[in-house]
Amino acid sequence: MKAITWHGKQDVRLADVPDPAIVNPHDAIVRVTTTAICGSDLHLYNGFIPAMKPGDVLGHEFMGEVVSTGPACEKVKIGDRVVVMCSIACGRCWFCKKQEFSACDNTNPSASSVAVEVAYGHAGAGIFGYSHLYGGYAGGQAQYVRVPFADVGCLAVPPELTDEQALFLGDIFPTGYMAAENCNIEPGDTVAVFGAGPVGQFAMKSAMLLGAERVIAIDSVPARLKLAADQGAIVIDELHGDVLRRLDDLTGGRGPDACIDAVGLEAHGRGIQNAYDRMKQALRLESDRPMALRSAIMAVRKGGTVSIPGVYGGFVDKFPMGAAFGKGLTMKMGQTKFHKYAPTLLARVQAREVDPSFVITHRVGLDDLPAAYRMFNNKEDGCIKVIAHLT
Ligand SMILES: [Zn+2]
Ligand SMILES: [Zn+2]
Protein backbone atom coordinates (compact mmCIF):
# COMPACT_ATOMS: atom_id res chain seq x y z
CA MET A 1 0.00 0.00 0.00
CA LYS A 2 0.98 3.63 -0.25
CA ALA A 3 1.83 5.63 2.86
CA ILE A 4 3.58 8.81 3.93
CA THR A 5 6.82 7.92 5.66
CA TRP A 6 9.37 9.86 7.72
CA HIS A 7 13.02 9.83 6.73
CA GLY A 8 14.59 12.68 8.65
CA LYS A 9 14.23 16.35 9.33
CA GLN A 10 11.92 17.89 6.71
CA ASP A 11 12.07 14.69 4.67
CA VAL A 12 8.76 12.86 4.31
CA ARG A 13 7.98 10.66 1.31
CA LEU A 14 5.24 8.74 -0.36
CA ALA A 15 6.38 5.13 -0.17
CA ASP A 16 5.19 1.60 -0.81
CA VAL A 17 5.01 -0.27 2.49
CA PRO A 18 3.54 -3.64 3.48
CA ASP A 19 -0.21 -3.75 4.12
CA PRO A 20 -1.07 -3.88 7.83
CA ALA A 21 -2.45 -7.10 9.26
CA ILE A 22 -4.43 -8.10 12.33
CA VAL A 23 -1.85 -8.73 15.07
CA ASN A 24 -4.03 -8.80 18.17
CA PRO A 25 -7.59 -10.19 18.46
CA HIS A 26 -8.85 -6.68 19.38
CA ASP A 27 -7.45 -5.11 16.17
CA ALA A 28 -9.32 -3.87 13.15
CA ILE A 29 -7.98 -2.76 9.79
CA VAL A 30 -9.39 0.51 8.47
CA ARG A 31 -9.26 1.56 4.83
CA VAL A 32 -8.55 5.28 5.11
CA THR A 33 -10.85 7.60 3.19
CA THR A 34 -9.69 10.92 4.63
CA THR A 35 -6.63 11.94 6.63
CA ALA A 36 -5.01 15.19 7.70
CA ILE A 37 -1.73 16.76 8.72
CA CYS A 38 -1.82 17.89 12.34
CA GLY A 39 0.18 20.82 13.70
CA SER A 40 1.89 18.32 15.95
CA ASP A 41 3.03 16.36 12.88
CA LEU A 42 5.23 19.37 12.19
CA HIS A 43 7.12 18.64 15.42
CA LEU A 44 8.04 15.29 13.82
CA TYR A 45 8.67 16.92 10.45
CA ASN A 46 11.05 19.42 12.03
CA GLY A 47 12.85 16.76 14.05
CA PHE A 48 11.80 17.92 17.52
CA ILE A 49 10.47 14.55 18.69
CA PRO A 50 13.14 11.93 19.26
CA ALA A 51 12.75 8.22 18.60
CA MET A 52 11.53 8.43 15.02
CA LYS A 53 12.93 5.80 12.69
CA PRO A 54 13.35 6.17 8.92
CA GLY A 55 10.35 4.63 7.21
CA ASP A 56 7.90 5.23 10.06
CA VAL A 57 4.38 5.84 8.73
CA LEU A 58 3.00 9.22 9.83
CA GLY A 59 -0.47 10.47 10.64
CA HIS A 60 -2.84 10.37 13.59
CA GLU A 61 -5.90 12.08 12.14
CA PHE A 62 -7.80 9.68 9.91
CA MET A 63 -11.09 8.00 9.27
CA GLY A 64 -12.42 5.40 6.92
CA GLU A 65 -14.11 2.05 6.53
CA VAL A 66 -13.48 -1.05 8.63
CA VAL A 67 -12.37 -3.79 6.24
CA SER A 68 -11.22 -6.48 8.66
CA THR A 69 -11.71 -7.24 12.36
CA GLY A 70 -9.98 -9.46 14.87
CA PRO A 71 -11.94 -12.25 16.58
CA ALA A 72 -12.28 -10.28 19.87
CA CYS A 73 -13.95 -7.22 18.28
CA GLU A 74 -17.55 -7.02 19.47
CA LYS A 75 -18.65 -3.53 18.51
CA VAL A 76 -16.91 -2.66 15.24
CA LYS A 77 -18.00 -4.58 12.19
CA ILE A 78 -16.69 -4.86 8.67
CA GLY A 79 -18.24 -2.08 6.61
CA ASP A 80 -18.57 0.39 9.51
CA ARG A 81 -17.64 3.97 8.70
CA VAL A 82 -15.56 5.26 11.60
CA VAL A 83 -13.38 8.09 12.80
CA VAL A 84 -10.46 6.79 14.86
CA MET A 85 -9.26 8.40 18.09
CA CYS A 86 -5.64 9.45 17.66
CA SER A 87 -4.44 8.05 20.96
CA ILE A 88 -4.86 4.38 21.68
CA ALA A 89 -6.70 3.22 24.80
CA CYS A 90 -7.49 -0.28 26.01
CA GLY A 91 -10.75 0.69 27.73
CA ARG A 92 -10.10 -1.73 30.60
CA CYS A 93 -7.17 -0.53 32.70
CA TRP A 94 -7.34 1.54 35.92
CA PHE A 95 -6.91 4.80 33.96
CA CYS A 96 -9.35 3.97 31.17
CA LYS A 97 -11.99 3.07 33.75
CA LYS A 98 -11.59 6.57 35.18
CA GLN A 99 -11.97 7.97 31.64
CA GLU A 100 -8.31 9.01 31.72
CA PHE A 101 -7.88 7.43 28.30
CA SER A 102 -4.75 9.35 27.37
CA ALA A 103 -3.06 7.78 30.39
CA CYS A 104 -3.88 4.21 29.34
CA ASP A 105 -1.40 1.77 30.85
CA ASN A 106 -1.68 -0.89 28.15
CA THR A 107 -0.99 0.75 24.81
CA ASN A 108 2.48 2.23 25.02
CA PRO A 109 5.13 -0.48 24.93
CA SER A 110 7.78 2.26 25.07
CA ALA A 111 6.59 3.34 28.52
CA SER A 112 9.05 1.18 30.40
CA SER A 113 12.09 2.33 28.39
CA VAL A 114 14.75 4.26 30.27
CA ALA A 115 14.47 7.26 27.92
CA VAL A 116 10.74 7.58 28.45
CA GLU A 117 11.04 7.18 32.22
CA VAL A 118 13.76 9.84 32.42
CA ALA A 119 11.75 12.25 30.27
CA TYR A 120 8.28 11.68 31.72
CA GLY A 121 8.37 9.63 34.89
CA HIS A 122 5.23 7.83 33.74
CA ALA A 123 4.43 7.73 30.03
CA GLY A 124 1.01 8.19 28.48
CA ALA A 125 -0.94 6.13 25.99
CA GLY A 126 0.29 5.14 22.56
CA ILE A 127 -0.46 7.45 19.63
CA PHE A 128 -0.74 6.55 15.95
CA GLY A 129 2.22 7.66 13.84
CA TYR A 130 3.92 9.55 16.62
CA SER A 131 7.38 8.08 17.23
CA HIS A 132 8.67 5.21 19.31
CA LEU A 133 8.16 7.26 22.47
CA TYR A 134 4.44 6.70 21.88
CA GLY A 135 4.53 3.05 20.94
CA GLY A 136 5.83 3.17 17.37
CA TYR A 137 2.39 2.54 15.83
CA ALA A 138 2.09 3.04 12.07
CA GLY A 139 -0.04 6.09 11.31
CA GLY A 140 -3.05 6.88 9.19
CA GLN A 141 -1.54 8.92 6.36
CA ALA A 142 -1.80 5.68 4.44
CA GLN A 143 -4.26 3.60 2.48
CA TYR A 144 -4.78 1.20 5.40
CA VAL A 145 -4.04 1.27 9.10
CA ARG A 146 -4.16 -1.23 11.93
CA VAL A 147 -6.30 0.03 14.80
CA PRO A 148 -5.55 -1.69 18.12
CA PHE A 149 -8.44 -1.95 20.61
CA ALA A 150 -10.75 -1.02 17.76
CA ASP A 151 -13.92 -1.32 19.85
CA VAL A 152 -12.59 1.47 22.07
CA GLY A 153 -10.92 3.71 19.47
CA CYS A 154 -13.43 3.68 16.62
CA LEU A 155 -16.37 6.06 16.70
CA ALA A 156 -19.15 5.28 14.22
CA VAL A 157 -19.97 8.17 11.90
CA PRO A 158 -23.62 8.67 10.93
CA PRO A 159 -24.24 8.71 7.17
CA GLU A 160 -25.54 12.29 7.09
CA LEU A 161 -22.13 13.66 8.08
CA THR A 162 -19.37 14.08 5.51
CA ASP A 163 -15.81 12.96 6.15
CA GLU A 164 -14.84 16.61 6.46
CA GLN A 165 -17.38 17.13 9.25
CA ALA A 166 -16.34 14.01 11.17
CA LEU A 167 -12.58 13.75 10.71
CA PHE A 168 -11.56 16.24 13.39
CA LEU A 169 -13.46 14.39 16.13
CA GLY A 170 -10.41 12.12 16.38
CA ASP A 171 -8.04 14.86 17.48
CA ILE A 172 -8.21 18.62 17.07
CA PHE A 173 -11.86 19.26 17.96
CA PRO A 174 -11.71 17.36 21.29
CA THR A 175 -8.30 18.93 21.91
CA GLY A 176 -9.65 22.46 21.48
CA TYR A 177 -12.75 21.56 23.46
CA MET A 178 -10.91 20.09 26.45
CA ALA A 179 -8.62 23.13 26.43
CA ALA A 180 -11.66 25.39 26.71
CA GLU A 181 -13.40 23.17 29.27
CA ASN A 182 -10.23 23.29 31.38
CA CYS A 183 -10.72 27.07 31.61
CA ASN A 184 -13.84 26.62 33.79
CA ILE A 185 -15.57 29.35 31.83
CA GLU A 186 -18.19 31.40 33.63
CA PRO A 187 -20.63 33.91 32.14
CA GLY A 188 -18.86 37.16 31.32
CA ASP A 189 -15.43 35.56 31.00
CA THR A 190 -12.77 36.64 28.56
CA VAL A 191 -10.60 33.85 27.14
CA ALA A 192 -7.37 34.61 25.28
CA VAL A 193 -6.06 31.99 22.88
CA PHE A 194 -2.38 32.12 21.97
CA GLY A 195 -2.00 30.49 18.56
CA ALA A 196 -4.82 30.55 16.02
CA GLY A 197 -3.88 27.35 14.23
CA PRO A 198 -6.44 24.53 13.95
CA VAL A 199 -6.40 23.61 17.67
CA GLY A 200 -6.56 27.29 18.61
CA GLN A 201 -9.53 27.75 16.27
CA PHE A 202 -11.36 24.83 17.92
CA ALA A 203 -10.46 26.17 21.36
CA MET A 204 -12.06 29.50 20.37
CA LYS A 205 -15.15 27.84 18.95
CA SER A 206 -15.45 25.70 22.09
CA ALA A 207 -14.94 28.66 24.44
CA MET A 208 -17.85 30.34 22.67
CA LEU A 209 -19.96 27.16 22.93
CA LEU A 210 -19.15 27.05 26.65
CA GLY A 211 -20.36 30.61 27.20
CA ALA A 212 -17.29 32.86 27.08
CA GLU A 213 -18.37 36.46 26.56
CA ARG A 214 -15.24 37.41 24.68
CA VAL A 215 -12.58 35.38 22.93
CA ILE A 216 -9.30 36.99 21.92
CA ALA A 217 -7.01 35.36 19.35
CA ILE A 218 -3.28 36.07 19.27
CA ASP A 219 -1.23 35.09 16.23
CA SER A 220 0.88 36.65 13.49
CA VAL A 221 -0.38 34.77 10.43
CA PRO A 222 -2.96 36.86 8.52
CA ALA A 223 -5.07 33.89 7.34
CA ARG A 224 -5.37 32.53 10.88
CA LEU A 225 -6.31 35.93 12.29
CA LYS A 226 -8.92 36.34 9.58
CA LEU A 227 -10.48 32.94 10.34
CA ALA A 228 -10.53 33.80 14.05
CA ALA A 229 -12.21 37.12 13.33
CA ASP A 230 -14.73 35.36 11.08
CA GLN A 231 -15.59 33.17 14.09
CA GLY A 232 -16.26 36.28 16.17
CA ALA A 233 -12.97 36.56 18.07
CA ILE A 234 -11.17 39.83 18.76
CA VAL A 235 -7.77 39.47 17.14
CA ILE A 236 -4.33 40.67 18.17
CA ASP A 237 -1.54 40.57 15.61
CA GLU A 238 1.53 39.85 17.68
CA LEU A 239 3.72 41.55 15.09
CA HIS A 240 2.07 44.87 15.85
CA GLY A 241 2.48 46.21 19.34
CA ASP A 242 2.83 44.69 22.76
CA VAL A 243 0.47 41.72 23.21
CA LEU A 244 0.33 41.89 27.01
CA ARG A 245 -0.48 45.59 26.94
CA ARG A 246 -3.23 45.02 24.39
CA LEU A 247 -4.71 42.27 26.57
CA ASP A 248 -4.60 44.58 29.59
CA ASP A 249 -6.27 47.34 27.57
CA LEU A 250 -9.05 44.97 26.51
CA THR A 251 -9.70 43.80 30.06
CA GLY A 252 -9.57 47.03 32.06
CA GLY A 253 -6.04 46.23 33.21
CA ARG A 254 -7.10 42.97 34.87
CA GLY A 255 -6.03 40.43 32.27
CA PRO A 256 -8.08 37.65 30.64
CA ASP A 257 -9.84 35.20 32.97
CA ALA A 258 -8.17 32.33 31.16
CA CYS A 259 -5.35 31.96 28.65
CA ILE A 260 -4.91 29.00 26.34
CA ASP A 261 -1.47 28.10 24.96
CA ALA A 262 -2.36 26.46 21.65
CA VAL A 263 1.19 26.78 20.36
CA GLY A 264 3.40 24.40 22.31
CA LEU A 265 6.99 23.43 22.08
CA GLU A 266 7.97 24.85 18.74
CA ALA A 267 6.98 28.45 19.34
CA HIS A 268 8.41 31.04 17.04
CA GLY A 269 8.38 34.70 17.88
CA ARG A 270 10.78 37.47 18.36
CA GLY A 271 13.01 38.79 21.07
CA ILE A 272 16.26 38.08 22.76
CA GLN A 273 14.76 35.44 25.06
CA ASN A 274 13.67 33.42 22.07
CA ALA A 275 17.10 33.68 20.46
CA TYR A 276 18.56 32.37 23.70
CA ASP A 277 16.02 29.53 23.76
CA ARG A 278 16.89 28.59 20.19
CA MET A 279 20.57 28.50 21.00
CA LYS A 280 19.99 26.29 24.02
CA GLN A 281 17.72 24.07 21.95
CA ALA A 282 20.45 23.69 19.31
CA LEU A 283 22.90 22.71 22.03
CA ARG A 284 20.30 20.32 23.50
CA LEU A 285 20.33 22.20 26.82
CA GLU A 286 16.62 22.92 26.45
CA SER A 287 14.18 20.99 24.30
CA ASP A 288 11.13 23.24 24.06
CA ARG A 289 10.60 26.96 23.45
CA PRO A 290 7.76 28.02 25.75
CA MET A 291 7.21 31.50 24.32
CA ALA A 292 3.42 31.36 24.26
CA LEU A 293 3.27 29.67 27.66
CA ARG A 294 5.34 32.41 29.27
CA SER A 295 3.10 35.05 27.71
CA ALA A 296 -0.05 33.21 28.83
CA ILE A 297 1.18 33.08 32.44
CA MET A 298 2.14 36.75 32.44
CA ALA A 299 -1.08 37.90 30.75
CA VAL A 300 -3.74 35.99 32.66
CA ARG A 301 -5.51 37.70 35.56
CA LYS A 302 -4.75 36.90 39.18
CA GLY A 303 -6.52 33.70 40.14
CA GLY A 304 -7.03 32.84 36.48
CA THR A 305 -6.45 29.65 34.54
CA VAL A 306 -3.78 28.74 32.02
CA SER A 307 -4.81 25.82 29.83
CA ILE A 308 -2.21 24.12 27.65
CA PRO A 309 -3.34 21.97 24.70
CA GLY A 310 -0.12 22.85 22.82
CA VAL A 311 2.25 19.89 22.84
CA TYR A 312 5.39 19.94 24.95
CA GLY A 313 7.95 17.17 24.67
CA GLY A 314 10.70 17.79 27.17
CA PHE A 315 12.20 20.60 29.20
CA VAL A 316 11.72 24.35 29.29
CA ASP A 317 13.78 27.18 30.75
CA LYS A 318 12.85 30.45 32.35
CA PHE A 319 9.46 29.23 33.41
CA PRO A 320 7.85 32.17 35.27
CA MET A 321 7.01 30.17 38.37
CA GLY A 322 7.01 33.30 40.51
CA ALA A 323 4.23 34.84 38.44
CA ALA A 324 2.23 31.61 38.45
CA PHE A 325 2.55 31.33 42.23
CA GLY A 326 2.09 35.03 42.94
CA LYS A 327 -1.09 35.18 40.87
CA GLY A 328 -2.45 31.95 42.29
CA LEU A 329 -2.97 30.40 38.88
CA THR A 330 -4.62 27.14 37.99
CA MET A 331 -2.76 25.34 35.21
CA LYS A 332 -4.24 22.46 33.27
CA MET A 333 -2.62 20.53 30.47
CA GLY A 334 -2.07 17.20 28.86
CA GLN A 335 -3.01 14.85 26.11
CA THR A 336 -6.69 15.09 25.36
CA LYS A 337 -9.09 12.39 26.52
CA PHE A 338 -10.33 11.94 22.96
CA HIS A 339 -12.45 8.90 23.75
CA LYS A 340 -14.29 10.81 26.46
CA TYR A 341 -15.11 13.93 24.45
CA ALA A 342 -15.63 12.68 20.89
CA PRO A 343 -19.12 11.15 21.34
CA THR A 344 -20.61 14.32 22.87
CA LEU A 345 -18.93 16.50 20.27
CA LEU A 346 -20.29 14.24 17.54
CA ALA A 347 -23.76 14.97 18.95
CA ARG A 348 -23.05 18.71 18.73
CA VAL A 349 -21.97 18.31 15.09
CA GLN A 350 -25.12 16.30 14.34
CA ALA A 351 -27.19 19.02 16.00
CA ARG A 352 -25.54 21.53 13.61
CA GLU A 353 -24.14 23.55 16.51
CA VAL A 354 -20.76 23.45 14.81
CA ASP A 355 -19.41 22.37 11.44
CA PRO A 356 -15.79 21.37 12.08
CA SER A 357 -14.88 21.65 8.40
CA PHE A 358 -14.54 25.42 8.82
CA VAL A 359 -10.78 25.09 9.47
CA ILE A 360 -9.98 23.30 6.19
CA THR A 361 -8.06 25.44 3.72
CA HIS A 362 -6.45 22.79 1.50
CA ARG A 363 -7.72 19.52 0.06
CA VAL A 364 -5.21 17.25 -1.65
CA GLY A 365 -4.56 13.59 -2.45
CA LEU A 366 -2.30 11.22 -0.51
CA ASP A 367 0.44 11.66 -3.13
CA ASP A 368 0.47 15.41 -2.52
CA LEU A 369 1.06 15.22 1.22
CA PRO A 370 4.88 15.58 1.15
CA ALA A 371 4.49 18.90 -0.69
CA ALA A 372 1.65 19.82 1.65
CA TYR A 373 3.89 19.27 4.69
CA ARG A 374 6.28 21.85 3.25
CA MET A 375 3.48 24.30 2.54
CA PHE A 376 1.90 23.85 5.99
CA ASN A 377 5.25 24.14 7.73
CA ASN A 378 6.04 27.38 5.91
CA LYS A 379 2.45 28.64 6.37
CA GLU A 380 2.33 29.37 2.65
CA ASP A 381 -0.77 30.07 0.62
CA GLY A 382 -2.90 30.89 3.66
CA CYS A 383 -2.58 27.28 4.79
CA ILE A 384 -4.33 26.51 8.09
CA LYS A 385 -5.42 22.89 7.70
CA VAL A 386 -4.60 20.33 5.02
CA ILE A 387 -6.65 17.21 4.53
CA ALA A 388 -6.17 14.44 2.02
CA HIS A 389 -9.03 12.52 0.45
CA LEU A 390 -8.10 9.02 -0.67
CA THR A 391 -9.98 7.40 -3.47
ZN1 LIG B 1 -2.75 16.02 16.45
ZN1 LIG C 1 -6.33 1.50 29.28
PDB file of C-alpha atoms and ligand atoms in Angstrom, residues 37-41 60-61 86 127 130 170-172 175 199 311 338 385, ligand 1:
ATOM      1  CA  ILE A  37      -1.735  16.763   8.719  1.00  0.00           C
ATOM      2  CA  CYS A  38      -1.818  17.890  12.341  1.00  0.00           C
ATOM      3  CA  GLY A  39       0.179  20.819  13.699  1.00  0.00           C
ATOM      4  CA  SER A  40       1.893  18.320  15.952  1.00  0.00           C
ATOM      5  CA  ASP A  41       3.027  16.357  12.878  1.00  0.00           C
ATOM      6  CA  HIS A  60      -2.838  10.371  13.586  1.00  0.00           C
ATOM      7  CA  GLU A  61      -5.903  12.085  12.145  1.00  0.00           C
ATOM      8  CA  CYS A  86      -5.640   9.453  17.662  1.00  0.00           C
ATOM      9  CA  ILE A 127      -0.457   7.446  19.632  1.00  0.00           C
ATOM     10  CA  TYR A 130       3.924   9.552  16.624  1.00  0.00           C
ATOM     11  CA  GLY A 170     -10.410  12.123  16.381  1.00  0.00           C
ATOM     12  CA  ASP A 171      -8.038  14.865  17.475  1.00  0.00           C
ATOM     13  CA  ILE A 172      -8.213  18.619  17.072  1.00  0.00           C
ATOM     14  CA  THR A 175      -8.295  18.930  21.911  1.00  0.00           C
ATOM     15  CA  VAL A 199      -6.399  23.612  17.668  1.00  0.00           C
ATOM     16  CA  VAL A 311       2.247  19.890  22.836  1.00  0.00           C
ATOM     17  CA  PHE A 338     -10.329  11.935  22.964  1.00  0.00           C
ATOM     18  CA  LYS A 385      -5.424  22.889   7.697  1.00  0.00           C
TER      19      LYS A 385
HETATM   20 ZN    ZN B   1      -2.746  16.022  16.446  1.00  0.00          ZN
END
